[in-house]
């Protein structure tokens, strides 16, 4: 399945779908999209895949909808690992990969979306836009050399 990493395509000289998605969308929504697909494709033979993917989808909806608690990310990660280890087929074993991959590489965005939304009642788009603007400002500060003082002659 998809392994999403935080690597801008401009530094590699080539473009990739994962980096293009990251620039435009909330990473939690991306994980939810893949989870919805795998949940709908589950054959239902094993309980972990059938019910685990449904529950992971509910947890992702809770995060996006601002209904997450501080334990939600831990439960999501534990459930994803259980589904991965206990499923019988290849789909069930790989279904949690987008969630686990995004949790490992973008945990700060998960936390920002869930906890900040709980505190400030912002929309997910507001939070993501604010985080991206803050990150852009940090990158600009790191690149800009310290201006030298002007001397008048």
PDB file of C-alpha atoms in Angstrom:
ATOM      1  CA  UNK A   1       0.000   0.000   0.000  1.00  0.00           C
ATOM      2  CA  UNK A   2       0.997   3.633   0.238  1.00  0.00           C
ATOM      3  CA  UNK A   3       3.966   4.673   2.346  1.00  0.00           C
ATOM      4  CA  UNK A   4       3.759   8.417   2.808  1.00  0.00           C
ATOM      5  CA  UNK A   5       6.889  10.268   3.868  1.00  0.00           C
ATOM      6  CA  UNK A   6       7.553  13.953   4.365  1.00  0.00           C
ATOM      7  CA  UNK A   7       9.891  14.571   1.421  1.00  0.00           C
ATOM      8  CA  UNK A   8       9.269  17.545  -0.846  1.00  0.00           C
ATOM      9  CA  UNK A   9       9.460  16.587  -4.503  1.00  0.00           C
ATOM     10  CA  UNK A  10      11.576  19.635  -5.398  1.00  0.00           C
ATOM     11  CA  UNK A  11      14.609  18.316  -3.497  1.00  0.00           C
ATOM     12  CA  UNK A  12      14.491  15.009  -5.334  1.00  0.00           C
ATOM     13  CA  UNK A  13      14.048  16.463  -8.806  1.00  0.00           C
ATOM     14  CA  UNK A  14      10.967  14.381  -9.495  1.00  0.00           C
ATOM     15  CA  UNK A  15       7.325  14.508  -8.523  1.00  0.00           C
ATOM     16  CA  UNK A  16       5.389  11.976  -6.517  1.00  0.00           C
ATOM     17  CA  UNK A  17       1.702  11.674  -5.684  1.00  0.00           C
ATOM     18  CA  UNK A  18       2.375  11.416  -1.959  1.00  0.00           C
ATOM     19  CA  UNK A  19       4.202  14.734  -1.766  1.00  0.00           C
ATOM     20  CA  UNK A  20       1.583  16.427  -3.972  1.00  0.00           C
ATOM     21  CA  UNK A  21      -1.212  15.136  -1.729  1.00  0.00           C
ATOM     22  CA  UNK A  22       0.639  16.384   1.356  1.00  0.00           C
ATOM     23  CA  UNK A  23       0.828  19.907  -0.067  1.00  0.00           C
ATOM     24  CA  UNK A  24      -2.910  20.104  -0.659  1.00  0.00           C
ATOM     25  CA  UNK A  25      -4.762  18.021   1.930  1.00  0.00           C
ATOM     26  CA  UNK A  26      -4.989  17.227   5.592  1.00  0.00           C
ATOM     27  CA  UNK A  27      -3.017  14.021   6.113  1.00  0.00           C
ATOM     28  CA  UNK A  28      -5.706  12.642   8.433  1.00  0.00           C
ATOM     29  CA  UNK A  29      -8.228  12.996   5.582  1.00  0.00           C
ATOM     30  CA  UNK A  30      -5.835  11.150   3.270  1.00  0.00           C
ATOM     31  CA  UNK A  31      -5.557   8.275   5.749  1.00  0.00           C
ATOM     32  CA  UNK A  32      -9.347   8.258   6.093  1.00  0.00           C
ATOM     33  CA  UNK A  33      -9.758   8.038   2.306  1.00  0.00           C
ATOM     34  CA  UNK A  34      -7.563   4.931   2.118  1.00  0.00           C
ATOM     35  CA  UNK A  35      -9.228   3.402   5.183  1.00  0.00           C
ATOM     36  CA  UNK A  36     -12.681   3.909   3.668  1.00  0.00           C
ATOM     37  CA  UNK A  37     -11.545   2.142   0.487  1.00  0.00           C
ATOM     38  CA  UNK A  38     -10.019  -0.843   2.281  1.00  0.00           C
ATOM     39  CA  UNK A  39     -12.990  -1.108   4.640  1.00  0.00           C
ATOM     40  CA  UNK A  40     -15.404  -1.256   1.709  1.00  0.00           C
ATOM     41  CA  UNK A  41     -13.247  -3.903  -0.024  1.00  0.00           C
ATOM     42  CA  UNK A  42     -13.028  -6.192   3.017  1.00  0.00           C
ATOM     43  CA  UNK A  43     -14.553  -9.613   2.390  1.00  0.00           C
ATOM     44  CA  UNK A  44     -15.665  -9.861   6.016  1.00  0.00           C
ATOM     45  CA  UNK A  45     -14.202 -13.306   6.631  1.00  0.00           C
ATOM     46  CA  UNK A  46     -12.087 -12.364   9.635  1.00  0.00           C
ATOM     47  CA  UNK A  47     -13.429 -10.256  12.480  1.00  0.00           C
ATOM     48  CA  UNK A  48     -10.306  -8.121  12.903  1.00  0.00           C
ATOM     49  CA  UNK A  49     -10.381  -6.907   9.322  1.00  0.00           C
ATOM     50  CA  UNK A  50     -14.164  -6.504   9.120  1.00  0.00           C
ATOM     51  CA  UNK A  51     -14.735  -4.787  12.467  1.00  0.00           C
ATOM     52  CA  UNK A  52     -11.274  -3.309  12.976  1.00  0.00           C
ATOM     53  CA  UNK A  53     -11.330  -1.303   9.765  1.00  0.00           C
ATOM     54  CA  UNK A  54     -14.848  -0.057  10.592  1.00  0.00           C
ATOM     55  CA  UNK A  55     -13.685   1.069  14.016  1.00  0.00           C
ATOM     56  CA  UNK A  56     -10.539   2.706  12.607  1.00  0.00           C
ATOM     57  CA  UNK A  57     -12.749   4.633  10.187  1.00  0.00           C
ATOM     58  CA  UNK A  58     -14.916   5.797  13.110  1.00  0.00           C
ATOM     59  CA  UNK A  59     -11.815   6.911  15.039  1.00  0.00           C
ATOM     60  CA  UNK A  60     -10.516   8.863  12.024  1.00  0.00           C
ATOM     61  CA  UNK A  61     -13.946  10.497  11.678  1.00  0.00           C
ATOM     62  CA  UNK A  62     -13.788  11.424  15.367  1.00  0.00           C
ATOM     63  CA  UNK A  63     -10.373  13.041  14.861  1.00  0.00           C
ATOM     64  CA  UNK A  64     -11.500  14.985  11.809  1.00  0.00           C
ATOM     65  CA  UNK A  65     -14.825  15.935  13.402  1.00  0.00           C
ATOM     66  CA  UNK A  66     -13.240  17.218  16.607  1.00  0.00           C
ATOM     67  CA  UNK A  67     -14.699  14.497  18.830  1.00  0.00           C
ATOM     68  CA  UNK A  68     -11.340  12.893  19.631  1.00  0.00           C
ATOM     69  CA  UNK A  69      -9.993  12.539  23.138  1.00  0.00           C
ATOM     70  CA  UNK A  70      -6.377  12.305  24.230  1.00  0.00           C
ATOM     71  CA  UNK A  71      -6.616   8.497  24.090  1.00  0.00           C
ATOM     72  CA  UNK A  72      -7.955   8.352  20.533  1.00  0.00           C
ATOM     73  CA  UNK A  73      -4.537   8.292  18.819  1.00  0.00           C
ATOM     74  CA  UNK A  74      -3.282   5.532  21.117  1.00  0.00           C
ATOM     75  CA  UNK A  75      -6.420   3.452  20.516  1.00  0.00           C
ATOM     76  CA  UNK A  76      -6.139   4.032  16.754  1.00  0.00           C
ATOM     77  CA  UNK A  77      -2.496   2.946  16.703  1.00  0.00           C
ATOM     78  CA  UNK A  78      -3.135  -0.151  18.855  1.00  0.00           C
ATOM     79  CA  UNK A  79      -6.131  -1.161  16.752  1.00  0.00           C
ATOM     80  CA  UNK A  80      -4.222  -0.689  13.492  1.00  0.00           C
ATOM     81  CA  UNK A  81      -1.392  -2.898  14.773  1.00  0.00           C
ATOM     82  CA  UNK A  82      -3.881  -5.567  15.898  1.00  0.00           C
ATOM     83  CA  UNK A  83      -5.628  -5.570  12.502  1.00  0.00           C
ATOM     84  CA  UNK A  84      -2.275  -5.815  10.727  1.00  0.00           C
ATOM     85  CA  UNK A  85      -1.095  -8.755  12.836  1.00  0.00           C
ATOM     86  CA  UNK A  86      -4.362 -10.666  13.141  1.00  0.00           C
ATOM     87  CA  UNK A  87      -5.923 -10.461   9.685  1.00  0.00           C
ATOM     88  CA  UNK A  88      -5.938 -13.537   7.462  1.00  0.00           C
ATOM     89  CA  UNK A  89      -5.655 -12.014   3.978  1.00  0.00           C
ATOM     90  CA  UNK A  90      -3.299  -9.572   2.309  1.00  0.00           C
ATOM     91  CA  UNK A  91      -5.906  -6.807   2.260  1.00  0.00           C
ATOM     92  CA  UNK A  92      -6.435  -7.041   6.004  1.00  0.00           C
ATOM     93  CA  UNK A  93      -2.710  -7.122   6.706  1.00  0.00           C
ATOM     94  CA  UNK A  94      -2.085  -3.999   4.607  1.00  0.00           C
ATOM     95  CA  UNK A  95      -5.326  -2.084   5.363  1.00  0.00           C
ATOM     96  CA  UNK A  96      -3.850  -0.231   8.379  1.00  0.00           C
ATOM     97  CA  UNK A  97      -0.646   0.770   6.548  1.00  0.00           C
ATOM     98  CA  UNK A  98      -1.848   4.264   5.544  1.00  0.00           C
ATOM     99  CA  UNK A  99      -2.913   4.975   9.130  1.00  0.00           C
ATOM    100  CA  UNK A 100       0.292   3.598  10.663  1.00  0.00           C
ATOM    101  CA  UNK A 101       2.468   5.310   8.057  1.00  0.00           C
ATOM    102  CA  UNK A 102       0.825   8.698   8.521  1.00  0.00           C
ATOM    103  CA  UNK A 103       0.873   8.330  12.316  1.00  0.00           C
ATOM    104  CA  UNK A 104       4.606   7.597  12.212  1.00  0.00           C
ATOM    105  CA  UNK A 105       5.479  10.403   9.803  1.00  0.00           C
ATOM    106  CA  UNK A 106       2.842  13.058  10.567  1.00  0.00           C
ATOM    107  CA  UNK A 107       1.911  12.536  14.232  1.00  0.00           C
ATOM    108  CA  UNK A 108       2.151  16.274  14.852  1.00  0.00           C
ATOM    109  CA  UNK A 109      -0.602  16.895  12.309  1.00  0.00           C
ATOM    110  CA  UNK A 110      -2.838  14.235  13.908  1.00  0.00           C
ATOM    111  CA  UNK A 111      -2.295  15.872  17.290  1.00  0.00           C
ATOM    112  CA  UNK A 112      -2.922  19.344  15.921  1.00  0.00           C
ATOM    113  CA  UNK A 113      -6.112  18.280  14.184  1.00  0.00           C
ATOM    114  CA  UNK A 114      -7.515  16.412  17.169  1.00  0.00           C
ATOM    115  CA  UNK A 115      -6.377  18.433  20.206  1.00  0.00           C
ATOM    116  CA  UNK A 116      -6.435  21.939  18.762  1.00  0.00           C
ATOM    117  CA  UNK A 117      -9.864  21.356  17.299  1.00  0.00           C
ATOM    118  CA  UNK A 118     -11.119  20.264  20.691  1.00  0.00           C
ATOM    119  CA  UNK A 119      -9.788  23.400  22.354  1.00  0.00           C
ATOM    120  CA  UNK A 120     -10.591  26.069  19.788  1.00  0.00           C
ATOM    121  CA  UNK A 121     -13.444  24.519  17.759  1.00  0.00           C
ATOM    122  CA  UNK A 122     -11.614  25.335  14.527  1.00  0.00           C
ATOM    123  CA  UNK A 123     -12.345  23.462  11.344  1.00  0.00           C
ATOM    124  CA  UNK A 124      -9.745  21.012  10.086  1.00  0.00           C
ATOM    125  CA  UNK A 125      -9.017  23.287   7.139  1.00  0.00           C
ATOM    126  CA  UNK A 126      -8.375  26.239   9.484  1.00  0.00           C
ATOM    127  CA  UNK A 127      -5.933  24.181  11.540  1.00  0.00           C
ATOM    128  CA  UNK A 128      -4.067  22.793   8.544  1.00  0.00           C
ATOM    129  CA  UNK A 129      -3.807  26.210   6.916  1.00  0.00           C
ATOM    130  CA  UNK A 130      -2.506  27.761  10.135  1.00  0.00           C
ATOM    131  CA  UNK A 131       0.052  24.963  10.607  1.00  0.00           C
ATOM    132  CA  UNK A 132       1.260  25.223   7.019  1.00  0.00           C
ATOM    133  CA  UNK A 133       1.641  29.008   7.314  1.00  0.00           C
ATOM    134  CA  UNK A 134       3.603  28.624  10.564  1.00  0.00           C
ATOM    135  CA  UNK A 135       5.849  26.010   8.942  1.00  0.00           C
ATOM    136  CA  UNK A 136       6.407  28.275   5.924  1.00  0.00           C
ATOM    137  CA  UNK A 137       7.376  31.173   8.200  1.00  0.00           C
ATOM    138  CA  UNK A 138       9.799  28.936  10.116  1.00  0.00           C
ATOM    139  CA  UNK A 139      11.402  27.793   6.858  1.00  0.00           C
ATOM    140  CA  UNK A 140      11.713  31.381   5.613  1.00  0.00           C
ATOM    141  CA  UNK A 141      13.347  32.469   8.880  1.00  0.00           C
ATOM    142  CA  UNK A 142      15.801  29.585   8.629  1.00  0.00           C
ATOM    143  CA  UNK A 143      16.730  30.506   5.035  1.00  0.00           C
ATOM    144  CA  UNK A 144      16.934  34.293   5.411  1.00  0.00           C
ATOM    145  CA  UNK A 145      20.337  35.513   6.588  1.00  0.00           C
ATOM    146  CA  UNK A 146      20.382  37.932   9.459  1.00  0.00           C
ATOM    147  CA  UNK A 147      20.220  41.436   7.974  1.00  0.00           C
ATOM    148  CA  UNK A 148      23.234  43.582   8.572  1.00  0.00           C
ATOM    149  CA  UNK A 149      22.656  46.989  10.147  1.00  0.00           C
ATOM    150  CA  UNK A 150      22.759  49.912   7.722  1.00  0.00           C
ATOM    151  CA  UNK A 151      25.603  52.302   8.165  1.00  0.00           C
ATOM    152  CA  UNK A 152      25.185  55.881   7.098  1.00  0.00           C
ATOM    153  CA  UNK A 153      28.234  57.534   5.618  1.00  0.00           C
TER     154      UNK A 153
END
